[in-house]
Short mmCIF file of C-alpha atoms and ligand atoms in Angstrom, two decimals:
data_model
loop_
_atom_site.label_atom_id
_atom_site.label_comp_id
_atom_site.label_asym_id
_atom_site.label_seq_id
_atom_site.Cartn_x
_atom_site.Cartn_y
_atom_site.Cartn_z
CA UNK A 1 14.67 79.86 89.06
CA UNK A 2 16.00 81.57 85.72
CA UNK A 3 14.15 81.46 82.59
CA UNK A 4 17.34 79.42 81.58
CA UNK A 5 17.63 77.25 83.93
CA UNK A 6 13.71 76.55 83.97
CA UNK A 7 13.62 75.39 80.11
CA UNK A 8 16.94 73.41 81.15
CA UNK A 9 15.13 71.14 83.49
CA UNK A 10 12.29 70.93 81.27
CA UNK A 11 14.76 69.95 78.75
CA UNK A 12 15.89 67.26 81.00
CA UNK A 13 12.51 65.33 81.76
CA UNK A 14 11.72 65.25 78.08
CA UNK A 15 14.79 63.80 77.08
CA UNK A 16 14.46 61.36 79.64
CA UNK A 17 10.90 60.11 79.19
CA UNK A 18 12.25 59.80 75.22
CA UNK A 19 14.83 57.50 76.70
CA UNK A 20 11.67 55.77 78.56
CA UNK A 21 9.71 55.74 75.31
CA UNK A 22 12.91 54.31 73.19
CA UNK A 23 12.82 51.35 76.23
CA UNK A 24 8.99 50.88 75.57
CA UNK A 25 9.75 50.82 71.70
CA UNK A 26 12.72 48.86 71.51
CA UNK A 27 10.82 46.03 73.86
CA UNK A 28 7.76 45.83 71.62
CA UNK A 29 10.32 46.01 68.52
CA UNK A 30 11.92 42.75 70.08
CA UNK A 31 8.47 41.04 70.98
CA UNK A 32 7.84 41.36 66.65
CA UNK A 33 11.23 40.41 66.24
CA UNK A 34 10.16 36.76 67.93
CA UNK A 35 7.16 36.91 66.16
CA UNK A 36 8.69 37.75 62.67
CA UNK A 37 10.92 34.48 63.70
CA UNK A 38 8.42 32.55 64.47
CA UNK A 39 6.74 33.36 60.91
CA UNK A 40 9.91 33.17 58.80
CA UNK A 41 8.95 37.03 58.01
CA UNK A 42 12.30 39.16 57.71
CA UNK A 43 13.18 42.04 59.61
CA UNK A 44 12.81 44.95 57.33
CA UNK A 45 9.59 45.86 56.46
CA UNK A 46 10.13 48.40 53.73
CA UNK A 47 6.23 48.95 52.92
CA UNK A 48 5.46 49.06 56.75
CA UNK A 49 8.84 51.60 57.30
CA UNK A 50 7.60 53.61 54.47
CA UNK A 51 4.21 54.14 55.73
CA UNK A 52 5.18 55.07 59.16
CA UNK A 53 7.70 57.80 56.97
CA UNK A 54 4.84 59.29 55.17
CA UNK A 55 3.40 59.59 58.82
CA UNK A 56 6.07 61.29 60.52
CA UNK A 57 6.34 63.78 57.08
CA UNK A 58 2.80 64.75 57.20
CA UNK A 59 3.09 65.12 61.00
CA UNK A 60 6.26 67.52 60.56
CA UNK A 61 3.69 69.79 58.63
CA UNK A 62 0.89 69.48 61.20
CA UNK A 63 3.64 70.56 63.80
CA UNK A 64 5.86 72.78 62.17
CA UNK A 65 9.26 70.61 62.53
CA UNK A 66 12.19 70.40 59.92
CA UNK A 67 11.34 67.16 58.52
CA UNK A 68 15.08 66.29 57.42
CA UNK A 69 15.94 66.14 61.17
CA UNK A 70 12.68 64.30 62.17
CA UNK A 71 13.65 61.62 59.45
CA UNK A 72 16.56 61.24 60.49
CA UNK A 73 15.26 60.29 63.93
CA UNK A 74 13.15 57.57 62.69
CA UNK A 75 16.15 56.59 60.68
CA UNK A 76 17.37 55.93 64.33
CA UNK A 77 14.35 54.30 65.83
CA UNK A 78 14.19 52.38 62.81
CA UNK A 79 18.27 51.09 62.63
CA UNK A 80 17.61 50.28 66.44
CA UNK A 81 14.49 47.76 65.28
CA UNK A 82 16.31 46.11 62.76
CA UNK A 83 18.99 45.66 65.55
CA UNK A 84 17.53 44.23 67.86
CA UNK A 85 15.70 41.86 65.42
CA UNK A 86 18.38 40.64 63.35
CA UNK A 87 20.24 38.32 65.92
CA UNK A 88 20.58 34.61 64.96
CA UNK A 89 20.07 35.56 60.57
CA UNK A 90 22.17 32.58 59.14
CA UNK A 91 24.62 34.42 56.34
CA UNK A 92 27.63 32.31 54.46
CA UNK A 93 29.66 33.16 57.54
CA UNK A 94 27.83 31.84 60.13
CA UNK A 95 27.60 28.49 58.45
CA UNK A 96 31.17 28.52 57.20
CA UNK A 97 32.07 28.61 60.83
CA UNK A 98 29.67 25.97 61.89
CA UNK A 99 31.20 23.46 58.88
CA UNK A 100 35.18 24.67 60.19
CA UNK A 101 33.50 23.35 63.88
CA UNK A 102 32.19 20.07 62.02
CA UNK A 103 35.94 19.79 60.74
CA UNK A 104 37.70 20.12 63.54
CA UNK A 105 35.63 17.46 64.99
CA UNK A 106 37.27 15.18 62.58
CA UNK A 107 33.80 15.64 59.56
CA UNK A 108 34.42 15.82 56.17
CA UNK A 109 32.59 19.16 54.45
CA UNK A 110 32.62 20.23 51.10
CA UNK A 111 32.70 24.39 51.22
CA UNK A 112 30.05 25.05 48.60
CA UNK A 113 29.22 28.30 50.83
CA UNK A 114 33.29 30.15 50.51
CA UNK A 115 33.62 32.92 49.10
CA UNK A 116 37.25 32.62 48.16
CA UNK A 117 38.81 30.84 45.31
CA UNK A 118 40.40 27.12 46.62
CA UNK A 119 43.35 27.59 44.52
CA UNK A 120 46.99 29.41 45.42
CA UNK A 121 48.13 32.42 45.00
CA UNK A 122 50.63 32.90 41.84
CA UNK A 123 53.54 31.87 42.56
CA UNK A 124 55.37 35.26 42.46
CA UNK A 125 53.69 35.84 45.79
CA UNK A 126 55.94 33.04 47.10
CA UNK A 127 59.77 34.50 45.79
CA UNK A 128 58.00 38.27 47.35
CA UNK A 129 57.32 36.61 50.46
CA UNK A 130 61.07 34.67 50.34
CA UNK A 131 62.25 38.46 49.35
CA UNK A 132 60.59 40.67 51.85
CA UNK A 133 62.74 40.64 54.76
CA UNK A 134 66.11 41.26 52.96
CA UNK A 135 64.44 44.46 51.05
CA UNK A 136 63.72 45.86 54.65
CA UNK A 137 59.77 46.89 54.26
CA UNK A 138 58.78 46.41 57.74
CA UNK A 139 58.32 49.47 59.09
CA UNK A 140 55.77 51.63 59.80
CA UNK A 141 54.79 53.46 56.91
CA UNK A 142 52.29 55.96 54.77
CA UNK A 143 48.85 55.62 55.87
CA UNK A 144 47.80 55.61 52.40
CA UNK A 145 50.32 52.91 51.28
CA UNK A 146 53.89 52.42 49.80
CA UNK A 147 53.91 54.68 46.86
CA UNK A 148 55.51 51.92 44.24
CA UNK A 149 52.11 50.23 45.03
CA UNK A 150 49.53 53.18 44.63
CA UNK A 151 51.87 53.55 41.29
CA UNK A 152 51.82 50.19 40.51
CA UNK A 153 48.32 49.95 40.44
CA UNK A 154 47.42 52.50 37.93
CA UNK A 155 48.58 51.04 34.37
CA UNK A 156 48.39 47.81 35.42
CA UNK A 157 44.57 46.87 37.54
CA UNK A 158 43.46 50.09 37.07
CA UNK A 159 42.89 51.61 33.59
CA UNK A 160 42.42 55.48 32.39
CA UNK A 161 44.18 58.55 33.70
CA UNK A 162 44.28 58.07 37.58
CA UNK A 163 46.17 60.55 39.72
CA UNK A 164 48.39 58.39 42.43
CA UNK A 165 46.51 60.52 44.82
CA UNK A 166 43.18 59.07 44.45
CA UNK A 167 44.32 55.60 45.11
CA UNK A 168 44.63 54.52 48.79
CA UNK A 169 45.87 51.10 50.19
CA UNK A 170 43.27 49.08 52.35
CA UNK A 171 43.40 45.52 54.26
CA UNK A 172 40.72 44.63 52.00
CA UNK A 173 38.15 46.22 50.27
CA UNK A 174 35.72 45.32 53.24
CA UNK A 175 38.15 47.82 55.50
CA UNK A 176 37.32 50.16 52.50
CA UNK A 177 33.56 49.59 52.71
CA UNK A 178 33.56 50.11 56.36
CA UNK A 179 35.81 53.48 55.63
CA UNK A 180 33.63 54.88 53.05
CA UNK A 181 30.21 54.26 54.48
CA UNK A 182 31.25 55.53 58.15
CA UNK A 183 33.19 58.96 57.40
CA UNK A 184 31.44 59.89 54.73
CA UNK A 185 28.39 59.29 55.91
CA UNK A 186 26.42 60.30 59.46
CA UNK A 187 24.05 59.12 61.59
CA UNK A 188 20.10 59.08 60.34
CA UNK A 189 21.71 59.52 56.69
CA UNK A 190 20.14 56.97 54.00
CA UNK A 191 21.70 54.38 51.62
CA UNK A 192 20.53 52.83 49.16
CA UNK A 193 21.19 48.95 49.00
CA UNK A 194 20.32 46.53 45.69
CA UNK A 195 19.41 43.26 46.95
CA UNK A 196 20.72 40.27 46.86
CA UNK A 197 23.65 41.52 48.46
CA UNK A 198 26.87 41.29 50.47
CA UNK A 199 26.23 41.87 54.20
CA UNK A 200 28.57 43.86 54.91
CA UNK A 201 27.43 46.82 53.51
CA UNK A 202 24.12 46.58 55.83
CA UNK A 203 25.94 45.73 58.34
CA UNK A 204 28.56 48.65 58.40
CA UNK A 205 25.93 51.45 57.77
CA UNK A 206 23.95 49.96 60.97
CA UNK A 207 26.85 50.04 63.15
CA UNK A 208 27.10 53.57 61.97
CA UNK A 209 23.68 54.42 62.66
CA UNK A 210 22.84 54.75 58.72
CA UNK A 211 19.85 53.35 57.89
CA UNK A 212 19.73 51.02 54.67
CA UNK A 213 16.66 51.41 52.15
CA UNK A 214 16.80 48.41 50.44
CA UNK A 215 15.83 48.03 46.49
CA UNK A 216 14.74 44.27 45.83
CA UNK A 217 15.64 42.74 42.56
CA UNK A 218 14.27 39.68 41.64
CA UNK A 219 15.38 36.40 39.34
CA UNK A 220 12.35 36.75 37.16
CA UNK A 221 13.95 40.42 35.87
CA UNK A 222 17.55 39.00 36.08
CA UNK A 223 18.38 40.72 38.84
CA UNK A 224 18.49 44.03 37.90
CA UNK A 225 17.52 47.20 38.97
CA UNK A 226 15.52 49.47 37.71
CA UNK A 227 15.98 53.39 37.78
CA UNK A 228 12.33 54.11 38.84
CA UNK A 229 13.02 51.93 41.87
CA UNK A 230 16.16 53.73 42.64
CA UNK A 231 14.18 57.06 42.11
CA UNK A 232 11.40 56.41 44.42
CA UNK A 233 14.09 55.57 47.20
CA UNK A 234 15.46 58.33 46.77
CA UNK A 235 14.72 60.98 49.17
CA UNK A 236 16.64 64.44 51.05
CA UNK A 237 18.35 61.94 53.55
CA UNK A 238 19.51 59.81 50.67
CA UNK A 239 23.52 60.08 50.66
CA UNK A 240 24.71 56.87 48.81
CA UNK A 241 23.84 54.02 46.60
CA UNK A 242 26.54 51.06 46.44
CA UNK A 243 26.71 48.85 43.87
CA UNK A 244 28.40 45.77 43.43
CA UNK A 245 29.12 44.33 39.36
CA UNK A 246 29.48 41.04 39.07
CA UNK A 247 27.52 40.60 41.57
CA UNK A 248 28.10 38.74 45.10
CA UNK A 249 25.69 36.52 45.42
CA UNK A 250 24.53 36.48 42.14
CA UNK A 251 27.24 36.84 39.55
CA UNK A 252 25.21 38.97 37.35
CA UNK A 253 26.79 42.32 35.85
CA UNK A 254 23.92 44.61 34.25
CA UNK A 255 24.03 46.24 30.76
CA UNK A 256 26.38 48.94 30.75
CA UNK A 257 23.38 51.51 29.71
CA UNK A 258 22.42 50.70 32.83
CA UNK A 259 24.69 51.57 34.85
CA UNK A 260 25.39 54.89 33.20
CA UNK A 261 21.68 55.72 33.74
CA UNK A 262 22.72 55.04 37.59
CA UNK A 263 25.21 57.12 37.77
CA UNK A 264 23.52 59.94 36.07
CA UNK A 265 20.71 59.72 38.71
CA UNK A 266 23.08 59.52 41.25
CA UNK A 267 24.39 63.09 39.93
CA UNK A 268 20.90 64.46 39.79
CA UNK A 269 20.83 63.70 43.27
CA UNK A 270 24.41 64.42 44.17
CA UNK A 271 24.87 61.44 45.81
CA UNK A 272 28.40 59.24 46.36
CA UNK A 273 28.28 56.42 44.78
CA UNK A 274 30.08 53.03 46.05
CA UNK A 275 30.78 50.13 43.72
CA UNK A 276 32.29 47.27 45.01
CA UNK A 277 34.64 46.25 42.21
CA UNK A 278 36.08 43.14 43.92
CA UNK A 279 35.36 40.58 41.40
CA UNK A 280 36.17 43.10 38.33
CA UNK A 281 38.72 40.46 37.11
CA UNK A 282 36.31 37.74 37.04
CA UNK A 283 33.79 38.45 34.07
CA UNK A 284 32.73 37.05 31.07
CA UNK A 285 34.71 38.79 28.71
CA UNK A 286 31.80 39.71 26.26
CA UNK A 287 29.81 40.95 28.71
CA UNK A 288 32.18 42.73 30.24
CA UNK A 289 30.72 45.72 32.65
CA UNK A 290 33.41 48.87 32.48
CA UNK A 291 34.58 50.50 35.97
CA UNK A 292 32.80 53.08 37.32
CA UNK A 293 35.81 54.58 36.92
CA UNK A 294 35.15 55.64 33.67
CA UNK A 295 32.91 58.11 34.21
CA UNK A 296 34.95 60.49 36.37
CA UNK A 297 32.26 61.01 38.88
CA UNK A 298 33.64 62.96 41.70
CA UNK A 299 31.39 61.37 44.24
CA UNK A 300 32.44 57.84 43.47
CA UNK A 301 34.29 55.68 45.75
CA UNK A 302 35.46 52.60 43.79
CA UNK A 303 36.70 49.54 46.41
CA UNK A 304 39.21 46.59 44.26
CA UNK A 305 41.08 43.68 46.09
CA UNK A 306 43.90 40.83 45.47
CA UNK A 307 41.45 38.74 47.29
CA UNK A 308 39.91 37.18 44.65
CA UNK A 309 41.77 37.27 41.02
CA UNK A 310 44.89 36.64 42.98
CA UNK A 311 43.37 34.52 45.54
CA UNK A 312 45.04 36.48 48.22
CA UNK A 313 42.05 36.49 50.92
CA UNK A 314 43.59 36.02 53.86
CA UNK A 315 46.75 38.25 52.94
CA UNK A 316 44.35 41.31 53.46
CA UNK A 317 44.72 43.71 50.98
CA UNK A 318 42.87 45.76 48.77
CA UNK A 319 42.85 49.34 47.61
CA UNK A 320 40.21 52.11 46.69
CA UNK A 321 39.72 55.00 44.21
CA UNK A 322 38.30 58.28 44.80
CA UNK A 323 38.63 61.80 44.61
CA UNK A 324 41.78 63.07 47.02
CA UNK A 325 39.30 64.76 49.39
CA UNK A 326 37.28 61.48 49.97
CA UNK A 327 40.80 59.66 50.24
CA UNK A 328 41.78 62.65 53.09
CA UNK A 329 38.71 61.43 55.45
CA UNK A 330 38.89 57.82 54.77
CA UNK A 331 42.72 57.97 55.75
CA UNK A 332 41.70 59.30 58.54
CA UNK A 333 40.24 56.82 59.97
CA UNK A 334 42.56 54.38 58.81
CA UNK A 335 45.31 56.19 60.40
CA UNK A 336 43.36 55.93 64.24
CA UNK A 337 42.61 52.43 64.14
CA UNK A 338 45.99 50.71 62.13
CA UNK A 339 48.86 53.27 61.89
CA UNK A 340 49.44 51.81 58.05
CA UNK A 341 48.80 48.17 55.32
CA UNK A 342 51.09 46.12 56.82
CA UNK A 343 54.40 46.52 54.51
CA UNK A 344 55.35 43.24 54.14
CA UNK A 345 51.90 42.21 52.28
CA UNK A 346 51.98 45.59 49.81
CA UNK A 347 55.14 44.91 48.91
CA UNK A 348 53.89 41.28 48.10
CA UNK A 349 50.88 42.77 46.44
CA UNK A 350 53.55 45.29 44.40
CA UNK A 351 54.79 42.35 42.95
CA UNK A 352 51.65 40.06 41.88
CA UNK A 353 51.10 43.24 40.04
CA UNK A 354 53.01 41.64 37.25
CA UNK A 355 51.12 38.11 37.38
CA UNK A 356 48.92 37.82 34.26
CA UNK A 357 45.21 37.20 36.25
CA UNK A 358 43.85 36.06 32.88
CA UNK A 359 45.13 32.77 34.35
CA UNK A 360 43.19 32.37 37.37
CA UNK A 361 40.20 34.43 35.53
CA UNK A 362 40.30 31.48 33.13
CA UNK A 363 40.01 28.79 36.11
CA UNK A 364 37.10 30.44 37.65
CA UNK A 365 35.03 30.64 34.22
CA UNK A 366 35.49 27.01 33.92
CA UNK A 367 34.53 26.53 37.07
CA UNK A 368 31.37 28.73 36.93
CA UNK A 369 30.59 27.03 33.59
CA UNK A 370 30.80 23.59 35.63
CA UNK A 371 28.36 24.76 38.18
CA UNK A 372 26.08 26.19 35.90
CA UNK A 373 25.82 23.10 34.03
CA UNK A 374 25.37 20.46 36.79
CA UNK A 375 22.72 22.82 38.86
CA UNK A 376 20.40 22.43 35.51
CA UNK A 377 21.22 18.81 35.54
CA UNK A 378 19.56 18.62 39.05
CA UNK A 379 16.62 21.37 37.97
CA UNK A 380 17.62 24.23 40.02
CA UNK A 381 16.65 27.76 39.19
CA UNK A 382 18.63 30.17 38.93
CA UNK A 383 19.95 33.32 36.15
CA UNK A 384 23.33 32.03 34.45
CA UNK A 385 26.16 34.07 35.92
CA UNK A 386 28.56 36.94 34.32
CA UNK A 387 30.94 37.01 36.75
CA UNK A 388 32.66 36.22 40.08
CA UNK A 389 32.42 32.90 41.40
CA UNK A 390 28.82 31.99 42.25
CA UNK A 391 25.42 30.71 41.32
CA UNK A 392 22.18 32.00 43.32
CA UNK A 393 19.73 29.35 42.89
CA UNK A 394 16.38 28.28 44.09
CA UNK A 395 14.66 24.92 43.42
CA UNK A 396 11.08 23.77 42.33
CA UNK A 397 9.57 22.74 45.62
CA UNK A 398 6.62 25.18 46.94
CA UNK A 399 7.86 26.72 50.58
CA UNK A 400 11.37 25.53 50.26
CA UNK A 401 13.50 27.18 53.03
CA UNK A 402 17.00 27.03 52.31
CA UNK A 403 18.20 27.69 55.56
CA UNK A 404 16.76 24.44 56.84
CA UNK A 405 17.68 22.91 53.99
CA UNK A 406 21.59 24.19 54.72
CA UNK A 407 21.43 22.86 58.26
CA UNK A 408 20.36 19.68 56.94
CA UNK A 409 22.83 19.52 53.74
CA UNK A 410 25.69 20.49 56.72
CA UNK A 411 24.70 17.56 58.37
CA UNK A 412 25.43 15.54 55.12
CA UNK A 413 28.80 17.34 54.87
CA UNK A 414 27.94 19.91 52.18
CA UNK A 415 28.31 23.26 53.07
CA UNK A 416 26.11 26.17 51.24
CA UNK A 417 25.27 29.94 52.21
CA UNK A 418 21.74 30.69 52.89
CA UNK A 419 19.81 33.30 51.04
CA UNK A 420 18.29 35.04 53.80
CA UNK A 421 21.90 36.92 54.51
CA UNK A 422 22.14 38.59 51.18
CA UNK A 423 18.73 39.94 51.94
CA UNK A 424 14.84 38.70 51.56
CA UNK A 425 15.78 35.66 50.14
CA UNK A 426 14.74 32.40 51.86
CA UNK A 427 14.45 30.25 49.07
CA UNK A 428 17.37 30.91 47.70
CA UNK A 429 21.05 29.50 48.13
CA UNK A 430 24.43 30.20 47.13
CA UNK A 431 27.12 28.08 45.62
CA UNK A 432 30.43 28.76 44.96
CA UNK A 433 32.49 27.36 41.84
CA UNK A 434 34.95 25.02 43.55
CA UNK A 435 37.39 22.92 41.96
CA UNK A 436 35.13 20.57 39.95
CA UNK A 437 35.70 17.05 40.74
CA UNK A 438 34.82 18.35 44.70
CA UNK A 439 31.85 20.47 43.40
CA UNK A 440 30.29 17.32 41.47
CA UNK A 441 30.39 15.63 44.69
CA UNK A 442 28.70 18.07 46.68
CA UNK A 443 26.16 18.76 44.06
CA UNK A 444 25.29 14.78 43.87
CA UNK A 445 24.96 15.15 48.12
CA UNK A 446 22.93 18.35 47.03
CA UNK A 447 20.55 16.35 44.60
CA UNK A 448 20.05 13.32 47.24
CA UNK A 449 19.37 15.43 50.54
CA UNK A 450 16.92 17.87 48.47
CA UNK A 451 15.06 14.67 47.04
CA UNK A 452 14.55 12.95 50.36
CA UNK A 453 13.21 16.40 52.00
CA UNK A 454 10.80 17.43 49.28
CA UNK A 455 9.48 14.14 47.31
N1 LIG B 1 33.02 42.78 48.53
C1 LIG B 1 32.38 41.67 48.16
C2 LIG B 1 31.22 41.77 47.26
C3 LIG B 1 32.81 40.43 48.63
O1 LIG B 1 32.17 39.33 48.25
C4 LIG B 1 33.93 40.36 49.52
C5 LIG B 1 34.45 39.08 50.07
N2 LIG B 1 33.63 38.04 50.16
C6 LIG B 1 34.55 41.55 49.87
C7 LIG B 1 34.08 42.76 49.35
C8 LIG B 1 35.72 41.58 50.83
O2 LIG B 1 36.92 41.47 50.18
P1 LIG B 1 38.32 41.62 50.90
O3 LIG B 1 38.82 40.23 51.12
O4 LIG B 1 39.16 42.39 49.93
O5 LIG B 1 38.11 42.36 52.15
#
């Protein structure tokens, strides 16, 4: 046998007894999955993941191996742990489609755990949708979307001096998410993830093999981060940190100081940085947190909807901002998997441009103000929201777990979403700022269920 062909076979048997090892691994990974379950422990163990990285570093050293790559592998193992453990996590989806179930069988639930506004979309949306067929959008069309939209957009929900070119049309800023975090992003690469947060962001870097470091924020320091966290996250496999003002599920914004200390680090370390503008619209106005926009960062992707301040959810369409060559690789991948934004809805969109959101903005405030005063008339705990539509809340009772307590409340026809899907947060809940004779209802439901359980 050649030299070659020699180190090929030997090639061959070590690759495959790393498949056997992966089996081995992933089998014991499942066994403390069950156990975790068993416990109520989450699945990521950032202390216990960090150790076994410090590990793996000093053994590069020992061994003589680029540790970047060797990271990068446990990034791999690791993603494939969290995997395998994460099956059967309740998160404000999962429950929303149990309570649609519950309805269907003829129940009455109150959706405390949406996260969409109950109320129409303005009524321009209506005369566009009446107007569509006769103007003949219907075809396919620019990946990127219609340019009266991407122009439409600038001056009017976006402020400053944006080129058309660095806005591109999405069906919703969770397409844009999932764009952003898998083509700019590869496989073993690290982002960094403030909790509580929206799933989806985990969700989409572990389907694309990214592995999440998470940063915990807690009620006690309102929910913020804090740059020494973010800078001990940070390492040579860090790529990204999202962000998400106001705040899904927490509606807090932070101090804009903040934020421009965040985006300074994330220069320092070149990374992109994502911020999930969706509920941008919804703030309390003298709070109000200022786009990331603003600071002309080349390596931020900024993702914006008509989800939520036009309460077009299930309409699908969103948009995001970047540089043109992040817009080039996103549109990419929109291209392969839907040709184009269906035409119909950005022409729609194009023309709730000119609907004042201040209105609906307005409705949601009152709303949030509603919530915030009846969940201190029952004694929950919680940081009083800046934004979007929701509370996060926790209540006085030692060992409260607030996904039982959600299976039970369902059972009473009240519908909440469970802290443990916006991260390491089983005694915590969400609730969403519904119209408020309906939400004083559910809270009363709330009060009564929580009483019987715990006194
Ligand atoms: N980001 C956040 C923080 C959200 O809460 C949601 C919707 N719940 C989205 C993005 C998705 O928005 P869209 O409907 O535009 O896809």
């Amino acid at each position: 046998m050649s030299d070659i062909e020699e180190h090929r076979k030997k090639i061959e048997e070590i690759t495959l007894e790393m498949i056997k090892l992966l089996k081995t691994r992933t089998d014991i990974a499942k066994q403390i999955g069950d156990a975790k379950a068993n416990l109520g422990m989450t699945v990521t163990d950032e202390e216990r993941e960090d150790a076994l990285r410090t590990q793996v570093t000093k053994l590069c050293k020992e061994i003589d191996l680029d540790q970047s790559t060797a990271l990068k592998f446990l990034n791999l193992l690791l993603n494939e742990s969290v995997k395998v453990q994460s099956d059967g996590k309740q998160t404000h989806l999962s429950v929303f489609l149990k309570a649609k179930a519950l309805e269907e069988e003829g129940k009455k639930i109150i959706h405390l755990e949406v996260g969409e506004p109950d109320f129409k979309p303005p009524e321009v949306v209506k005369t566009a949708l009446a107007e569509v067929y006769d103007k003949g959008y219907g075809k396919y069309g620019p990946t990127k979307g219609i340019t009266e939209l991407r122009k439409g957009i600038v001056g009017t929900v976006v402020s400053g001096d944006v080129p058309v070119e660095n806005i591109m049309i999405c069906p919703g800023a969770r397409f844009a998410v999932y764009l952003a975090i898998t083509t700019l992003l590869n496989p073993g690469d690290e982002i960094i993830v403030i909790e509580p947060a929206w799933p989806a962001y985990k969700d989409c870097a572990l389907n694309a093999g990214i592995k999440v470091r998470t940063i915990k924020t807690t009620l006690e320091t309102k929910w913020e981060p804090s740059i020494e966290q973010i800078n001990n996250t940070i390492n040579e496999n860090t790529k990204m940190i999202i962000l998400n003002y106001p705040n899904n599920p927490t509606g807090k914004t932070i101090p804009q100081k903040l934020l421009d200390n965040i985006i300074q680090t994330a220069k320092e370390h070149d990374l992109y940085v994502l911020s999930d503008e969706i509920y941008d619209m919804m703030q309390e106005t003298d709070l109000w947190l200022e786009s990331v926009v603003k600071y002309n960062y080349e390596k931020s992707i900024i993702t914006k909807s008509f989800s939520k301040s036009y309460a077009m959810t299930g309409y699908r369409i969103g948009f995001v901002i970047a540089e043109p060559y992040i817009i080039e690789k996103m549109s990419k991948l929109q291209a392969l998997s839907l040709t184009n934004v269906s035409e119909p809805i950005q022409y729609v969109a194009l023309q709730a441009l000119g609907f004042d959101t201040s209105e609906s903005s307005d409705i949601i405030s009152e709303r949030r103000q509603a919530l915030v005063k009846s969940a201190k008339d029952i004694g929950l705990e919680f940081v009083e929201p800046d934004g979007a539509m929701y509370l996060f809340a926790k209540t006085k009772y030692k060992d409260f777990d607030a996904t039982k307590f959600s299976e039970k409340l369902l059972e009473q026809g009240v519908a909440i979403a469970p802290g443990e899907g916006f991260g390491d947060y089983k005694e915590f809940f969400r609730i969403t700022a519904i119209d408020e004779t309906k939400l004083k209802e559910g809270m009363i439901i709330l009060d009564t269920v929580l009483k019987e359980s715990y006194e």
